[in-house]
Amino acid sequence: MAQKATPDIKSLPDTLAAGSSPLRLGPLSLSLIVLAFIFLAGLFISHLPYPASLSPALRWAINASAAVLIFLVLYFTFRLLLSKTSGCKRLEDSALLAYNVLDSSSNPILITDAQTNIEYVNPAFCTTTGYTREELIGQKTSIMKSEKQTQEFYKDMWKSIKETGRWQGEIWDKRKNGDVYPKWLSISA
């Protein structure tokens, strides 16, 4: 069976550590960038052609107003970028925490998509079943089906999942080496 191309959640810590946020600048760097823009804007504005009838004081007021306006636009743009960056950082931290909790659990955990394709298994699941993570990701959960349950059993189980979003009970599964074993299964959809 061809494996589905899903990102391996095991690579999440490396991805996050690589710095996927769009902007990682400190306050000093941002201040220097804003000052450089103001300086360049001042150079540009001071060379604009004005009607000869404008007094020097009015020209100075126009230049100062334009510089302040440019500063405010840049300031709020950088504030917006920083707020989005810090929001991304909080989201990354939460995702990494959730990943670590799942991965370090001593209970076997398996996550699938709506079509029962396996998207994630933790190390405890691999230890229990004998499969490696690579062997399971992208496979259907039926890879571990023991054939001890009847079609009626599965029909009732899926009816319960569709009606209530959950099912819990004992089920017989098959390890990679062929051993059939009972397990208590909790499904949440």
Short mmCIF file of N, CA and C in Angstrom, two decimals:
data_model
loop_
_atom_site.label_atom_id
_atom_site.label_comp_id
_atom_site.label_asym_id
_atom_site.label_seq_id
_atom_site.Cartn_x
_atom_site.Cartn_y
_atom_site.Cartn_z
N MET A 1 0.85 -1.17 0.00
CA MET A 1 0.00 0.00 0.00
C MET A 1 0.90 1.24 0.00
N ALA A 2 0.60 2.20 -0.84
CA ALA A 2 1.41 3.43 -0.92
C ALA A 2 1.17 4.28 0.32
N GLN A 3 2.24 4.80 0.85
CA GLN A 3 2.12 5.62 2.04
C GLN A 3 1.72 7.03 1.67
N LYS A 4 0.85 7.59 2.53
CA LYS A 4 0.38 8.95 2.34
C LYS A 4 1.50 9.92 2.73
N ALA A 5 1.65 10.98 1.97
CA ALA A 5 2.71 11.96 2.24
C ALA A 5 2.27 12.91 3.34
N THR A 6 2.53 12.52 4.58
CA THR A 6 2.20 13.40 5.71
C THR A 6 3.49 13.78 6.41
N PRO A 7 3.55 15.00 6.91
CA PRO A 7 4.76 15.40 7.63
C PRO A 7 4.90 14.60 8.91
N ASP A 8 6.10 14.18 9.20
CA ASP A 8 6.38 13.42 10.40
C ASP A 8 6.45 14.37 11.59
N ILE A 9 5.57 14.14 12.57
CA ILE A 9 5.51 15.04 13.72
C ILE A 9 6.81 14.97 14.53
N LYS A 10 7.59 13.91 14.33
CA LYS A 10 8.87 13.77 15.04
C LYS A 10 9.83 14.89 14.65
N SER A 11 9.67 15.45 13.44
CA SER A 11 10.55 16.53 13.00
C SER A 11 10.10 17.89 13.51
N LEU A 12 8.99 17.97 14.24
CA LEU A 12 8.47 19.25 14.73
C LEU A 12 9.48 20.01 15.57
N PRO A 13 10.17 19.39 16.55
CA PRO A 13 11.12 20.18 17.34
C PRO A 13 12.24 20.78 16.48
N ASP A 14 12.73 20.05 15.47
CA ASP A 14 13.78 20.58 14.60
C ASP A 14 13.26 21.74 13.77
N THR A 15 12.03 21.62 13.28
CA THR A 15 11.42 22.69 12.49
C THR A 15 11.27 23.95 13.33
N LEU A 16 10.80 23.77 14.56
CA LEU A 16 10.60 24.93 15.41
C LEU A 16 11.92 25.55 15.83
N ALA A 17 12.92 24.72 16.06
CA ALA A 17 14.22 25.25 16.47
C ALA A 17 14.91 25.99 15.33
N ALA A 18 14.57 25.62 14.10
CA ALA A 18 15.20 26.27 12.95
C ALA A 18 14.74 27.69 12.76
N GLY A 19 13.71 28.11 13.50
CA GLY A 19 13.26 29.49 13.45
C GLY A 19 12.36 29.75 12.26
N SER A 20 11.12 29.26 12.35
CA SER A 20 10.20 29.44 11.25
C SER A 20 9.44 30.74 11.33
N SER A 21 9.67 31.56 12.34
CA SER A 21 8.98 32.83 12.43
C SER A 21 9.51 33.79 11.38
N PRO A 22 8.64 34.65 10.84
CA PRO A 22 9.06 35.51 9.75
C PRO A 22 10.00 36.64 10.16
N LEU A 23 10.00 37.06 11.42
CA LEU A 23 10.80 38.21 11.83
C LEU A 23 11.35 37.98 13.22
N ARG A 24 12.67 37.97 13.35
CA ARG A 24 13.30 37.79 14.66
C ARG A 24 14.28 38.93 14.87
N LEU A 25 13.75 40.11 15.16
CA LEU A 25 14.57 41.29 15.39
C LEU A 25 14.34 41.81 16.79
N GLY A 26 15.40 42.25 17.42
CA GLY A 26 15.28 42.84 18.74
C GLY A 26 14.88 44.31 18.65
N PRO A 27 14.58 44.93 19.79
CA PRO A 27 14.16 46.33 19.80
C PRO A 27 15.21 47.27 19.22
N LEU A 28 16.50 47.01 19.49
CA LEU A 28 17.56 47.87 18.98
C LEU A 28 17.61 47.81 17.45
N SER A 29 17.53 46.61 16.89
CA SER A 29 17.53 46.47 15.43
C SER A 29 16.35 47.19 14.80
N LEU A 30 15.18 47.02 15.41
CA LEU A 30 14.00 47.70 14.87
C LEU A 30 14.15 49.21 14.94
N SER A 31 14.70 49.71 16.03
CA SER A 31 14.90 51.16 16.17
C SER A 31 15.84 51.68 15.10
N LEU A 32 16.92 50.96 14.84
CA LEU A 32 17.87 51.38 13.82
C LEU A 32 17.24 51.36 12.42
N ILE A 33 16.42 50.37 12.15
CA ILE A 33 15.75 50.31 10.86
C ILE A 33 14.79 51.48 10.69
N VAL A 34 14.01 51.78 11.73
CA VAL A 34 13.08 52.90 11.68
C VAL A 34 13.84 54.21 11.48
N LEU A 35 14.93 54.41 12.21
CA LEU A 35 15.71 55.65 12.07
C LEU A 35 16.29 55.76 10.66
N ALA A 36 16.75 54.66 10.09
CA ALA A 36 17.29 54.69 8.73
C ALA A 36 16.20 55.08 7.74
N PHE A 37 14.99 54.53 7.92
CA PHE A 37 13.90 54.91 7.03
C PHE A 37 13.55 56.39 7.17
N ILE A 38 13.53 56.88 8.40
CA ILE A 38 13.22 58.30 8.61
C ILE A 38 14.28 59.17 7.95
N PHE A 39 15.55 58.80 8.10
CA PHE A 39 16.63 59.57 7.49
C PHE A 39 16.48 59.59 5.96
N LEU A 40 16.25 58.41 5.38
CA LEU A 40 16.09 58.33 3.92
C LEU A 40 14.86 59.10 3.45
N ALA A 41 13.78 59.01 4.23
CA ALA A 41 12.57 59.75 3.87
C ALA A 41 12.85 61.25 3.94
N GLY A 42 13.60 61.69 4.93
CA GLY A 42 13.95 63.10 5.06
C GLY A 42 14.76 63.57 3.87
N LEU A 43 15.71 62.76 3.42
CA LEU A 43 16.49 63.12 2.24
C LEU A 43 15.61 63.25 1.00
N PHE A 44 14.69 62.31 0.88
CA PHE A 44 13.80 62.33 -0.27
C PHE A 44 12.87 63.53 -0.23
N ILE A 45 12.27 63.76 0.92
CA ILE A 45 11.29 64.84 1.07
C ILE A 45 11.95 66.21 0.87
N SER A 46 13.16 66.38 1.38
CA SER A 46 13.82 67.69 1.29
C SER A 46 14.14 68.08 -0.15
N HIS A 47 14.15 67.12 -1.06
CA HIS A 47 14.45 67.42 -2.46
C HIS A 47 13.21 67.49 -3.34
N LEU A 48 12.03 67.45 -2.73
CA LEU A 48 10.81 67.57 -3.52
C LEU A 48 10.67 69.00 -4.02
N PRO A 49 10.20 69.20 -5.24
CA PRO A 49 10.01 70.56 -5.74
C PRO A 49 8.75 71.18 -5.13
N TYR A 50 8.89 72.35 -4.53
CA TYR A 50 7.77 73.07 -3.95
C TYR A 50 7.53 74.33 -4.78
N PRO A 51 6.29 74.78 -4.81
CA PRO A 51 6.05 76.07 -5.48
C PRO A 51 6.88 77.17 -4.80
N ALA A 52 7.35 78.12 -5.57
CA ALA A 52 8.19 79.19 -5.04
C ALA A 52 7.46 80.05 -4.03
N SER A 53 6.15 80.01 -4.08
CA SER A 53 5.39 80.87 -3.17
C SER A 53 5.36 80.35 -1.74
N LEU A 54 5.80 79.08 -1.49
CA LEU A 54 5.78 78.53 -0.12
C LEU A 54 6.91 79.13 0.70
N SER A 55 6.56 79.51 1.89
CA SER A 55 7.58 80.07 2.78
C SER A 55 8.45 78.94 3.32
N PRO A 56 9.69 79.24 3.77
CA PRO A 56 10.57 78.20 4.34
C PRO A 56 9.94 77.53 5.56
N ALA A 57 9.21 78.27 6.34
CA ALA A 57 8.57 77.68 7.53
C ALA A 57 7.52 76.66 7.12
N LEU A 58 6.75 76.96 6.09
CA LEU A 58 5.74 76.03 5.61
C LEU A 58 6.38 74.78 5.00
N ARG A 59 7.48 74.96 4.28
CA ARG A 59 8.22 73.82 3.72
C ARG A 59 8.74 72.92 4.86
N TRP A 60 9.29 73.56 5.90
CA TRP A 60 9.79 72.80 7.04
C TRP A 60 8.64 72.03 7.69
N ALA A 61 7.47 72.63 7.83
CA ALA A 61 6.31 71.98 8.44
C ALA A 61 5.85 70.79 7.59
N ILE A 62 5.86 70.95 6.27
CA ILE A 62 5.47 69.84 5.39
C ILE A 62 6.47 68.70 5.51
N ASN A 63 7.76 69.02 5.49
CA ASN A 63 8.79 67.99 5.63
C ASN A 63 8.67 67.27 6.97
N ALA A 64 8.48 68.03 8.04
CA ALA A 64 8.37 67.43 9.38
C ALA A 64 7.13 66.55 9.47
N SER A 65 6.03 67.03 8.91
CA SER A 65 4.78 66.24 8.94
C SER A 65 4.95 64.94 8.17
N ALA A 66 5.59 65.02 7.00
CA ALA A 66 5.81 63.82 6.20
C ALA A 66 6.71 62.83 6.94
N ALA A 67 7.75 63.34 7.59
CA ALA A 67 8.66 62.46 8.33
C ALA A 67 7.93 61.79 9.49
N VAL A 68 7.09 62.56 10.20
CA VAL A 68 6.33 61.98 11.32
C VAL A 68 5.35 60.93 10.80
N LEU A 69 4.69 61.23 9.69
CA LEU A 69 3.75 60.28 9.11
C LEU A 69 4.46 58.98 8.71
N ILE A 70 5.61 59.11 8.06
CA ILE A 70 6.38 57.92 7.68
C ILE A 70 6.80 57.15 8.92
N PHE A 71 7.25 57.86 9.95
CA PHE A 71 7.64 57.20 11.19
C PHE A 71 6.47 56.41 11.78
N LEU A 72 5.29 57.04 11.84
CA LEU A 72 4.12 56.37 12.43
C LEU A 72 3.72 55.12 11.63
N VAL A 73 3.76 55.24 10.31
CA VAL A 73 3.42 54.08 9.48
C VAL A 73 4.41 52.94 9.75
N LEU A 74 5.70 53.26 9.77
CA LEU A 74 6.71 52.23 10.03
C LEU A 74 6.59 51.66 11.43
N TYR A 75 6.35 52.53 12.40
CA TYR A 75 6.24 52.10 13.79
C TYR A 75 5.10 51.09 13.94
N PHE A 76 3.93 51.43 13.42
CA PHE A 76 2.79 50.53 13.57
C PHE A 76 2.94 49.27 12.72
N THR A 77 3.62 49.37 11.60
CA THR A 77 3.89 48.18 10.79
C THR A 77 4.79 47.22 11.56
N PHE A 78 5.86 47.73 12.17
CA PHE A 78 6.75 46.87 12.95
C PHE A 78 6.05 46.32 14.19
N ARG A 79 5.19 47.12 14.81
CA ARG A 79 4.44 46.63 15.98
C ARG A 79 3.54 45.47 15.57
N LEU A 80 2.89 45.62 14.42
CA LEU A 80 2.02 44.56 13.92
C LEU A 80 2.83 43.30 13.63
N LEU A 81 3.97 43.45 12.98
CA LEU A 81 4.83 42.29 12.69
C LEU A 81 5.31 41.63 13.97
N LEU A 82 5.70 42.43 14.95
CA LEU A 82 6.16 41.87 16.22
C LEU A 82 5.05 41.14 16.94
N SER A 83 3.84 41.68 16.93
CA SER A 83 2.74 41.01 17.63
C SER A 83 2.41 39.69 16.95
N LYS A 84 2.46 39.66 15.61
CA LYS A 84 2.21 38.41 14.90
C LYS A 84 3.33 37.40 15.19
N THR A 85 4.57 37.89 15.25
CA THR A 85 5.70 37.01 15.53
C THR A 85 5.59 36.41 16.92
N SER A 86 5.25 37.23 17.91
CA SER A 86 5.14 36.70 19.27
C SER A 86 3.96 35.75 19.38
N GLY A 87 2.88 36.01 18.61
CA GLY A 87 1.75 35.08 18.58
C GLY A 87 2.16 33.75 17.98
N CYS A 88 2.96 33.79 16.92
CA CYS A 88 3.47 32.56 16.30
C CYS A 88 4.35 31.80 17.27
N LYS A 89 5.17 32.52 18.01
CA LYS A 89 6.07 31.89 18.98
C LYS A 89 5.25 31.16 20.06
N ARG A 90 4.19 31.83 20.55
CA ARG A 90 3.34 31.18 21.56
C ARG A 90 2.69 29.93 20.98
N LEU A 91 2.24 30.01 19.73
CA LEU A 91 1.62 28.86 19.08
C LEU A 91 2.63 27.73 18.91
N GLU A 92 3.85 28.07 18.50
CA GLU A 92 4.90 27.06 18.36
C GLU A 92 5.21 26.41 19.70
N ASP A 93 5.29 27.22 20.76
CA ASP A 93 5.56 26.68 22.09
C ASP A 93 4.45 25.72 22.53
N SER A 94 3.19 26.09 22.25
CA SER A 94 2.07 25.22 22.62
C SER A 94 2.11 23.92 21.83
N ALA A 95 2.42 24.01 20.53
CA ALA A 95 2.49 22.80 19.70
C ALA A 95 3.61 21.88 20.17
N LEU A 96 4.74 22.47 20.52
CA LEU A 96 5.87 21.66 21.00
C LEU A 96 5.54 21.00 22.34
N LEU A 97 4.85 21.72 23.22
CA LEU A 97 4.45 21.14 24.50
C LEU A 97 3.50 19.97 24.28
N ALA A 98 2.50 20.15 23.40
CA ALA A 98 1.55 19.08 23.12
C ALA A 98 2.26 17.87 22.54
N TYR A 99 3.18 18.11 21.61
CA TYR A 99 3.95 17.02 21.01
C TYR A 99 4.73 16.27 22.09
N ASN A 100 5.40 16.99 22.98
CA ASN A 100 6.19 16.35 24.02
C ASN A 100 5.33 15.54 24.97
N VAL A 101 4.13 16.05 25.28
CA VAL A 101 3.23 15.30 26.16
C VAL A 101 2.81 13.99 25.48
N LEU A 102 2.41 14.07 24.22
CA LEU A 102 2.00 12.86 23.50
C LEU A 102 3.16 11.88 23.38
N ASP A 103 4.32 12.39 23.00
CA ASP A 103 5.47 11.53 22.74
C ASP A 103 6.03 10.88 23.99
N SER A 104 5.88 11.53 25.13
CA SER A 104 6.45 10.97 26.36
C SER A 104 5.44 10.18 27.19
N SER A 105 4.21 10.08 26.73
CA SER A 105 3.21 9.32 27.46
C SER A 105 3.56 7.84 27.48
N SER A 106 3.32 7.21 28.62
CA SER A 106 3.56 5.76 28.71
C SER A 106 2.39 4.98 28.14
N ASN A 107 1.27 5.66 27.85
CA ASN A 107 0.12 5.01 27.21
C ASN A 107 0.30 5.04 25.70
N PRO A 108 0.01 3.93 25.03
CA PRO A 108 0.09 3.92 23.57
C PRO A 108 -0.94 4.90 22.98
N ILE A 109 -0.50 5.77 22.07
CA ILE A 109 -1.38 6.75 21.44
C ILE A 109 -1.21 6.67 19.93
N LEU A 110 -2.36 6.63 19.24
CA LEU A 110 -2.40 6.59 17.79
C LEU A 110 -3.38 7.68 17.35
N ILE A 111 -2.99 8.47 16.35
CA ILE A 111 -3.86 9.52 15.80
C ILE A 111 -4.03 9.23 14.31
N THR A 112 -5.30 9.29 13.87
CA THR A 112 -5.62 9.04 12.46
C THR A 112 -6.37 10.22 11.88
N ASP A 113 -6.50 10.21 10.54
CA ASP A 113 -7.40 11.17 9.90
C ASP A 113 -8.79 10.54 9.85
N ALA A 114 -9.74 11.20 9.20
CA ALA A 114 -11.12 10.72 9.16
C ALA A 114 -11.27 9.40 8.39
N GLN A 115 -10.31 9.09 7.54
CA GLN A 115 -10.36 7.83 6.77
C GLN A 115 -9.56 6.71 7.43
N THR A 116 -9.20 6.86 8.67
CA THR A 116 -8.43 5.92 9.49
C THR A 116 -7.01 5.69 9.00
N ASN A 117 -6.45 6.65 8.27
CA ASN A 117 -5.03 6.60 7.91
C ASN A 117 -4.23 7.08 9.12
N ILE A 118 -3.22 6.33 9.50
CA ILE A 118 -2.44 6.66 10.69
C ILE A 118 -1.55 7.87 10.40
N GLU A 119 -1.66 8.89 11.25
CA GLU A 119 -0.85 10.10 11.10
C GLU A 119 0.22 10.24 12.17
N TYR A 120 -0.01 9.62 13.34
CA TYR A 120 0.96 9.74 14.44
C TYR A 120 0.84 8.53 15.34
N VAL A 121 1.97 8.03 15.81
CA VAL A 121 2.02 7.04 16.89
C VAL A 121 3.15 7.45 17.83
N ASN A 122 2.93 7.24 19.11
CA ASN A 122 4.01 7.58 20.04
C ASN A 122 4.89 6.35 20.29
N PRO A 123 6.03 6.54 20.95
CA PRO A 123 6.94 5.40 21.19
C PRO A 123 6.29 4.25 21.97
N ALA A 124 5.38 4.56 22.88
CA ALA A 124 4.72 3.50 23.65
C ALA A 124 3.87 2.62 22.72
N PHE A 125 3.25 3.23 21.74
CA PHE A 125 2.46 2.45 20.77
C PHE A 125 3.37 1.53 19.97
N CYS A 126 4.51 2.04 19.56
CA CYS A 126 5.47 1.23 18.79
C CYS A 126 5.98 0.06 19.63
N THR A 127 6.26 0.32 20.90
CA THR A 127 6.74 -0.74 21.79
C THR A 127 5.68 -1.82 21.95
N THR A 128 4.42 -1.43 22.10
CA THR A 128 3.33 -2.38 22.31
C THR A 128 3.07 -3.23 21.08
N THR A 129 3.10 -2.60 19.90
CA THR A 129 2.72 -3.33 18.68
C THR A 129 3.89 -3.98 17.96
N GLY A 130 5.10 -3.49 18.20
CA GLY A 130 6.26 -4.03 17.50
C GLY A 130 6.53 -3.35 16.17
N TYR A 131 5.64 -2.47 15.73
CA TYR A 131 5.85 -1.72 14.50
C TYR A 131 6.70 -0.49 14.78
N THR A 132 7.43 -0.04 13.77
CA THR A 132 8.12 1.24 13.89
C THR A 132 7.18 2.33 13.43
N ARG A 133 7.51 3.54 13.81
CA ARG A 133 6.71 4.71 13.39
C ARG A 133 6.63 4.78 11.86
N GLU A 134 7.75 4.55 11.21
CA GLU A 134 7.81 4.63 9.75
C GLU A 134 6.92 3.59 9.08
N GLU A 135 6.82 2.41 9.70
CA GLU A 135 5.97 1.36 9.14
C GLU A 135 4.49 1.69 9.26
N LEU A 136 4.11 2.48 10.26
CA LEU A 136 2.70 2.74 10.52
C LEU A 136 2.17 4.02 9.87
N ILE A 137 2.98 5.07 9.80
CA ILE A 137 2.49 6.35 9.28
C ILE A 137 2.00 6.16 7.84
N GLY A 138 0.76 6.58 7.59
CA GLY A 138 0.18 6.46 6.25
C GLY A 138 -0.61 5.18 6.04
N GLN A 139 -0.46 4.20 6.92
CA GLN A 139 -1.20 2.94 6.79
C GLN A 139 -2.59 3.08 7.41
N LYS A 140 -3.50 2.19 7.04
CA LYS A 140 -4.82 2.11 7.67
C LYS A 140 -4.67 1.41 9.01
N THR A 141 -5.56 1.72 9.94
CA THR A 141 -5.51 1.07 11.26
C THR A 141 -5.80 -0.43 11.13
N SER A 142 -6.42 -0.85 10.05
CA SER A 142 -6.73 -2.26 9.86
C SER A 142 -5.48 -3.12 9.72
N ILE A 143 -4.31 -2.49 9.60
CA ILE A 143 -3.05 -3.25 9.54
C ILE A 143 -2.88 -4.11 10.80
N MET A 144 -3.54 -3.69 11.89
CA MET A 144 -3.42 -4.42 13.17
C MET A 144 -4.66 -5.24 13.50
N LYS A 145 -5.58 -5.35 12.57
CA LYS A 145 -6.85 -6.05 12.79
C LYS A 145 -6.59 -7.54 13.03
N SER A 146 -7.23 -8.08 14.07
CA SER A 146 -6.98 -9.47 14.46
C SER A 146 -7.97 -10.46 13.87
N GLU A 147 -9.10 -9.99 13.35
CA GLU A 147 -10.17 -10.84 12.82
C GLU A 147 -10.95 -11.55 13.94
N LYS A 148 -10.74 -11.17 15.21
CA LYS A 148 -11.50 -11.79 16.32
C LYS A 148 -12.87 -11.15 16.48
N GLN A 149 -13.02 -9.87 16.05
CA GLN A 149 -14.31 -9.20 16.16
C GLN A 149 -15.12 -9.45 14.90
N THR A 150 -16.43 -9.46 15.06
CA THR A 150 -17.33 -9.66 13.92
C THR A 150 -17.59 -8.33 13.22
N GLN A 151 -18.15 -8.43 12.03
CA GLN A 151 -18.55 -7.22 11.29
C GLN A 151 -19.58 -6.44 12.10
N GLU A 152 -20.45 -7.16 12.80
CA GLU A 152 -21.48 -6.51 13.63
C GLU A 152 -20.83 -5.69 14.74
N PHE A 153 -19.76 -6.20 15.32
CA PHE A 153 -19.02 -5.47 16.36
C PHE A 153 -18.53 -4.13 15.82
N TYR A 154 -17.90 -4.18 14.64
CA TYR A 154 -17.36 -2.95 14.05
C TYR A 154 -18.48 -2.00 13.62
N LYS A 155 -19.59 -2.56 13.13
CA LYS A 155 -20.73 -1.73 12.74
C LYS A 155 -21.27 -0.96 13.95
N ASP A 156 -21.40 -1.65 15.09
CA ASP A 156 -21.87 -1.00 16.32
C ASP A 156 -20.87 0.03 16.83
N MET A 157 -19.58 -0.31 16.74
CA MET A 157 -18.54 0.61 17.19
C MET A 157 -18.59 1.91 16.37
N TRP A 158 -18.67 1.80 15.04
CA TRP A 158 -18.69 2.99 14.19
C TRP A 158 -19.99 3.77 14.33
N LYS A 159 -21.08 3.07 14.60
CA LYS A 159 -22.35 3.77 14.85
C LYS A 159 -22.22 4.64 16.09
N SER A 160 -21.62 4.08 17.14
CA SER A 160 -21.41 4.85 18.37
C SER A 160 -20.49 6.05 18.14
N ILE A 161 -19.44 5.86 17.37
CA ILE A 161 -18.50 6.96 17.08
C ILE A 161 -19.21 8.07 16.31
N LYS A 162 -20.03 7.69 15.32
CA LYS A 162 -20.72 8.70 14.52
C LYS A 162 -21.78 9.44 15.33
N GLU A 163 -22.46 8.73 16.25
CA GLU A 163 -23.52 9.36 17.03
C GLU A 163 -22.99 10.18 18.20
N THR A 164 -21.97 9.68 18.87
CA THR A 164 -21.51 10.34 20.11
C THR A 164 -20.12 10.95 20.00
N GLY A 165 -19.39 10.58 18.96
CA GLY A 165 -18.02 11.09 18.82
C GLY A 165 -17.01 10.31 19.64
N ARG A 166 -17.44 9.20 20.23
CA ARG A 166 -16.51 8.40 21.03
C ARG A 166 -16.97 6.95 21.14
N TRP A 167 -16.00 6.11 21.49
CA TRP A 167 -16.27 4.70 21.77
C TRP A 167 -15.18 4.22 22.71
N GLN A 168 -15.56 3.29 23.59
CA GLN A 168 -14.59 2.73 24.52
C GLN A 168 -14.95 1.27 24.77
N GLY A 169 -13.94 0.42 24.78
CA GLY A 169 -14.19 -0.99 25.05
C GLY A 169 -12.96 -1.84 24.77
N GLU A 170 -13.14 -3.14 24.99
CA GLU A 170 -12.03 -4.06 24.75
C GLU A 170 -12.07 -4.51 23.30
N ILE A 171 -10.90 -4.59 22.71
CA ILE A 171 -10.77 -5.02 21.33
C ILE A 171 -9.51 -5.89 21.22
N TRP A 172 -9.55 -6.82 20.30
CA TRP A 172 -8.38 -7.67 20.06
C TRP A 172 -7.65 -7.14 18.85
N ASP A 173 -6.34 -6.94 18.99
CA ASP A 173 -5.51 -6.46 17.89
C ASP A 173 -4.37 -7.44 17.65
N LYS A 174 -3.64 -7.20 16.58
CA LYS A 174 -2.54 -8.09 16.20
C LYS A 174 -1.24 -7.29 16.14
N ARG A 175 -0.21 -7.82 16.82
CA ARG A 175 1.12 -7.20 16.77
C ARG A 175 1.80 -7.52 15.43
N LYS A 176 2.90 -6.86 15.19
CA LYS A 176 3.64 -7.08 13.95
C LYS A 176 4.07 -8.54 13.80
N ASN A 177 4.43 -9.19 14.93
CA ASN A 177 4.89 -10.58 14.88
C ASN A 177 3.73 -11.58 14.77
N GLY A 178 2.48 -11.09 14.70
CA GLY A 178 1.32 -11.97 14.54
C GLY A 178 0.61 -12.31 15.82
N ASP A 179 1.20 -12.01 16.98
CA ASP A 179 0.52 -12.28 18.25
C ASP A 179 -0.76 -11.46 18.35
N VAL A 180 -1.82 -12.09 18.79
CA VAL A 180 -3.10 -11.42 19.01
C VAL A 180 -3.21 -11.13 20.49
N TYR A 181 -3.63 -9.91 20.83
CA TYR A 181 -3.68 -9.51 22.23
C TYR A 181 -4.90 -8.61 22.46
N PRO A 182 -5.45 -8.67 23.69
CA PRO A 182 -6.58 -7.79 24.01
C PRO A 182 -6.06 -6.42 24.47
N LYS A 183 -6.83 -5.38 24.18
CA LYS A 183 -6.48 -4.06 24.69
C LYS A 183 -7.75 -3.26 24.93
N TRP A 184 -7.64 -2.32 25.87
CA TRP A 184 -8.73 -1.41 26.13
C TRP A 184 -8.54 -0.20 25.23
N LEU A 185 -9.53 0.08 24.41
CA LEU A 185 -9.41 1.12 23.40
C LEU A 185 -10.39 2.25 23.69
N SER A 186 -9.89 3.47 23.65
CA SER A 186 -10.74 4.67 23.74
C SER A 186 -10.56 5.46 22.46
N ILE A 187 -11.68 5.72 21.78
CA ILE A 187 -11.66 6.47 20.53
C ILE A 187 -12.42 7.77 20.75
N SER A 188 -11.81 8.88 20.38
CA SER A 188 -12.47 10.18 20.40
C SER A 188 -12.36 10.78 19.01
N ALA A 189 -13.49 11.24 18.49
CA ALA A 189 -13.48 11.81 17.14
C ALA A 189 -13.84 13.29 17.19
#
